[in-house]
Amino acid sequence: MLAGCSGGHRGGDAAQTKNRFVNSADQICAQHLEATLAFLGRQQVTDSFRSQAQRNEGIYQILATSIQRLEALGTAPDPAGDSFRSYVRTLKARASLYRIEGVADLHHDPVTAAQMERRVGEIDTLGDGYAQRYGLRICGIGAKQATQGLGA
């Protein structure tokens, strides 16, 4: 009888561990969203290549910080820990695309910049799915929806 109680307790501990992990990750994502919105709110809306490059570099820096903080949480507990790891990989890809888009803007290459922007949207959709599968709530709301009308 004690073995059955103990087994249930371990399951509860695992659920609590994952819940704490999810809450911590969502808190990081909420802070990321706040930082992004504040940054974009300070930006002047212009079509200049330099302005676009600065915007993309700022977003890249915010993403890089958030990625480091998410990775610092350690290994994502199961079930579906692989979905969290895949989510973080999509964030890294997204950050790289913002950096490439910024370089394209600096070199007055609107074709490459537009291609990178489209690719960011595709990666966002993929990453949001991973975040939702893991059970994240804030991380998976979708950057497009969260920043609609702000140019991110």
mmCIF file of C-alpha atoms in Angstrom:
data_model
loop_
_atom_site.group_PDB
_atom_site.id
_atom_site.type_symbol
_atom_site.label_atom_id
_atom_site.label_comp_id
_atom_site.label_asym_id
_atom_site.label_seq_id
_atom_site.Cartn_x
_atom_site.Cartn_y
_atom_site.Cartn_z
ATOM 1 C CA MET A 1 0.000 0.000 0.000
ATOM 2 C CA LEU A 2 2.802 2.421 0.785
ATOM 3 C CA ALA A 3 4.421 1.747 -2.576
ATOM 4 C CA GLY A 4 1.275 2.913 -4.361
ATOM 5 C CA CYS A 5 1.176 6.111 -2.322
ATOM 6 C CA SER A 6 4.846 6.724 -2.913
ATOM 7 C CA GLY A 7 4.480 6.240 -6.658
ATOM 8 C CA GLY A 8 1.632 8.743 -6.781
ATOM 9 C CA HIS A 9 3.689 11.203 -4.783
ATOM 10 C CA ARG A 10 6.577 10.988 -7.241
ATOM 11 C CA GLY A 11 4.153 11.647 -10.085
ATOM 12 C CA GLY A 12 2.900 14.692 -8.227
ATOM 13 C CA ASP A 13 6.473 15.859 -7.661
ATOM 14 C CA ALA A 14 7.215 15.482 -11.375
ATOM 15 C CA ALA A 15 4.103 17.473 -12.255
ATOM 16 C CA GLN A 16 5.054 20.171 -9.744
ATOM 17 C CA THR A 17 8.594 20.300 -11.131
ATOM 18 C CA LYS A 18 7.309 20.726 -14.666
ATOM 19 C CA ASN A 19 4.759 23.309 -13.525
ATOM 20 C CA ARG A 20 7.508 25.356 -11.830
ATOM 21 C CA PHE A 21 9.636 25.090 -14.978
ATOM 22 C CA VAL A 22 6.729 26.206 -17.192
ATOM 23 C CA ASN A 23 5.957 29.117 -14.871
ATOM 24 C CA SER A 24 9.607 30.210 -14.881
ATOM 25 C CA ALA A 25 9.833 29.985 -18.674
ATOM 26 C CA ASP A 26 6.570 31.895 -19.089
ATOM 27 C CA GLN A 27 7.857 34.602 -16.744
ATOM 28 C CA ILE A 28 10.962 34.965 -18.922
ATOM 29 C CA CYS A 29 8.757 35.144 -22.006
ATOM 30 C CA ALA A 30 6.556 37.798 -20.392
ATOM 31 C CA GLN A 31 9.624 39.879 -19.585
ATOM 32 C CA HIS A 32 10.858 39.322 -23.138
ATOM 33 C CA LEU A 33 7.545 40.567 -24.513
ATOM 34 C CA GLU A 34 7.620 43.626 -22.235
ATOM 35 C CA ALA A 35 11.198 44.439 -23.287
ATOM 36 C CA THR A 36 10.333 44.039 -26.972
ATOM 37 C CA LEU A 37 7.231 46.218 -26.720
ATOM 38 C CA ALA A 38 9.134 48.889 -24.780
ATOM 39 C CA PHE A 39 11.963 48.825 -27.332
ATOM 40 C CA LEU A 40 9.594 49.061 -30.285
ATOM 41 C CA GLY A 41 7.669 51.829 -28.550
ATOM 42 C CA ARG A 42 10.867 53.897 -28.402
ATOM 43 C CA GLN A 43 11.613 53.393 -32.092
ATOM 44 C CA GLN A 44 10.656 56.012 -34.635
ATOM 45 C CA VAL A 45 8.784 54.465 -37.532
ATOM 46 C CA THR A 46 10.776 55.156 -40.692
ATOM 47 C CA ASP A 47 11.564 53.281 -43.848
ATOM 48 C CA SER A 48 15.283 54.039 -43.736
ATOM 49 C CA PHE A 49 17.600 51.061 -44.076
ATOM 50 C CA ARG A 50 19.643 52.234 -41.084
ATOM 51 C CA SER A 51 16.557 52.531 -38.877
ATOM 52 C CA GLN A 52 15.400 49.039 -39.875
ATOM 53 C CA ALA A 53 18.860 47.636 -39.183
ATOM 54 C CA GLN A 54 18.909 49.233 -35.719
ATOM 55 C CA ARG A 55 15.447 47.842 -34.994
ATOM 56 C CA ASN A 56 16.510 44.336 -36.036
ATOM 57 C CA GLU A 57 19.702 44.516 -33.990
ATOM 58 C CA GLY A 58 17.739 45.617 -30.920
ATOM 59 C CA ILE A 59 15.309 42.736 -31.334
ATOM 60 C CA TYR A 60 18.252 40.378 -31.812
ATOM 61 C CA GLN A 61 19.802 41.557 -28.528
ATOM 62 C CA ILE A 62 16.525 41.102 -26.633
ATOM 63 C CA LEU A 63 16.111 37.611 -28.111
ATOM 64 C CA ALA A 64 19.696 36.643 -27.267
ATOM 65 C CA THR A 65 19.172 37.640 -23.627
ATOM 66 C CA SER A 66 15.881 35.722 -23.416
ATOM 67 C CA ILE A 67 17.448 32.628 -24.986
ATOM 68 C CA GLN A 68 20.273 32.694 -22.432
ATOM 69 C CA ARG A 69 17.758 33.004 -19.599
ATOM 70 C CA LEU A 70 15.629 30.125 -20.934
ATOM 71 C CA GLU A 71 18.697 27.925 -21.331
ATOM 72 C CA ALA A 72 19.770 28.796 -17.778
ATOM 73 C CA LEU A 73 16.592 27.073 -16.520
ATOM 74 C CA GLY A 74 18.317 23.783 -17.280
ATOM 75 C CA THR A 75 16.907 20.652 -18.844
ATOM 76 C CA ALA A 76 13.187 20.841 -19.462
ATOM 77 C CA PRO A 77 11.360 18.171 -17.481
ATOM 78 C CA ASP A 78 9.255 15.614 -19.302
ATOM 79 C CA PRO A 79 6.707 14.970 -20.552
ATOM 80 C CA ALA A 80 7.482 16.676 -23.846
ATOM 81 C CA GLY A 81 10.828 18.153 -22.789
ATOM 82 C CA ASP A 82 11.926 17.793 -26.407
ATOM 83 C CA SER A 83 9.217 20.283 -27.414
ATOM 84 C CA PHE A 84 10.758 22.908 -25.130
ATOM 85 C CA ARG A 85 14.225 22.238 -26.547
ATOM 86 C CA SER A 86 12.808 22.576 -30.072
ATOM 87 C CA TYR A 87 11.130 25.836 -29.066
ATOM 88 C CA VAL A 88 14.459 27.265 -27.887
ATOM 89 C CA ARG A 89 16.090 26.162 -31.170
ATOM 90 C CA THR A 90 13.444 28.096 -33.108
ATOM 91 C CA LEU A 91 14.223 31.176 -30.995
ATOM 92 C CA LYS A 92 17.897 30.835 -31.920
ATOM 93 C CA ALA A 93 16.991 30.564 -35.600
ATOM 94 C CA ARG A 94 14.720 33.598 -35.278
ATOM 95 C CA ALA A 95 17.500 35.619 -33.628
ATOM 96 C CA SER A 96 19.883 34.678 -36.452
ATOM 97 C CA LEU A 97 17.348 35.783 -39.043
ATOM 98 C CA TYR A 98 16.933 39.162 -37.342
ATOM 99 C CA ARG A 99 20.705 39.594 -37.448
ATOM 100 C CA ILE A 100 20.838 38.647 -41.161
ATOM 101 C CA GLU A 101 17.909 40.938 -41.915
ATOM 102 C CA GLY A 102 19.724 43.786 -40.152
ATOM 103 C CA VAL A 103 22.867 43.209 -42.218
ATOM 104 C CA ALA A 104 20.753 43.122 -45.383
ATOM 105 C CA ASP A 105 19.191 46.455 -44.391
ATOM 106 C CA LEU A 106 22.628 47.984 -43.782
ATOM 107 C CA HIS A 107 23.674 46.852 -47.257
ATOM 108 C CA HIS A 108 20.473 48.226 -48.812
ATOM 109 C CA ASP A 109 19.315 44.757 -49.827
ATOM 110 C CA PRO A 110 15.523 44.867 -49.474
ATOM 111 C CA VAL A 111 15.031 41.515 -51.232
ATOM 112 C CA THR A 112 17.096 39.580 -48.679
ATOM 113 C CA ALA A 113 15.583 41.577 -45.814
ATOM 114 C CA ALA A 114 12.065 40.707 -47.000
ATOM 115 C CA GLN A 115 13.014 37.031 -47.361
ATOM 116 C CA MET A 116 14.350 36.955 -43.801
ATOM 117 C CA GLU A 117 11.221 38.675 -42.494
ATOM 118 C CA ARG A 118 9.021 36.040 -44.159
ATOM 119 C CA ARG A 119 11.190 33.282 -42.738
ATOM 120 C CA VAL A 120 10.826 34.767 -39.223
ATOM 121 C CA GLY A 121 7.060 34.405 -39.580
ATOM 122 C CA GLU A 122 7.418 30.761 -40.588
ATOM 123 C CA ILE A 123 9.729 30.023 -37.669
ATOM 124 C CA ASP A 124 7.395 31.834 -35.253
ATOM 125 C CA THR A 125 4.548 29.544 -36.272
ATOM 126 C CA LEU A 126 6.713 26.454 -35.788
ATOM 127 C CA GLY A 127 8.092 27.677 -32.453
ATOM 128 C CA ASP A 128 4.655 28.621 -31.146
ATOM 129 C CA GLY A 129 3.507 25.063 -31.810
ATOM 130 C CA TYR A 130 6.440 23.637 -29.840
ATOM 131 C CA ALA A 131 5.782 26.048 -26.956
ATOM 132 C CA GLN A 132 2.115 25.121 -26.812
ATOM 133 C CA ARG A 133 2.878 21.391 -26.969
ATOM 134 C CA TYR A 134 5.149 21.784 -23.947
ATOM 135 C CA GLY A 135 2.453 23.625 -22.036
ATOM 136 C CA LEU A 136 3.846 27.141 -22.172
ATOM 137 C CA ARG A 137 1.212 29.835 -22.174
ATOM 138 C CA ILE A 138 2.981 33.150 -22.733
ATOM 139 C CA CYS A 139 5.860 31.840 -24.822
ATOM 140 C CA GLY A 140 3.476 30.353 -27.362
ATOM 141 C CA ILE A 141 1.071 33.221 -27.956
ATOM 142 C CA GLY A 142 2.796 34.205 -31.183
ATOM 143 C CA ALA A 143 5.016 37.202 -31.706
ATOM 144 C CA LYS A 144 2.912 38.433 -34.602
ATOM 145 C CA GLN A 145 -0.226 38.555 -32.443
ATOM 146 C CA ALA A 146 1.568 40.029 -29.439
ATOM 147 C CA THR A 147 3.188 42.857 -31.398
ATOM 148 C CA GLN A 148 0.649 43.364 -34.173
ATOM 149 C CA GLY A 149 0.943 46.861 -35.581
ATOM 150 C CA LEU A 150 4.329 47.537 -33.981
ATOM 151 C CA GLY A 151 6.569 46.294 -36.777
ATOM 152 C CA ALA A 152 8.019 43.164 -35.138
#
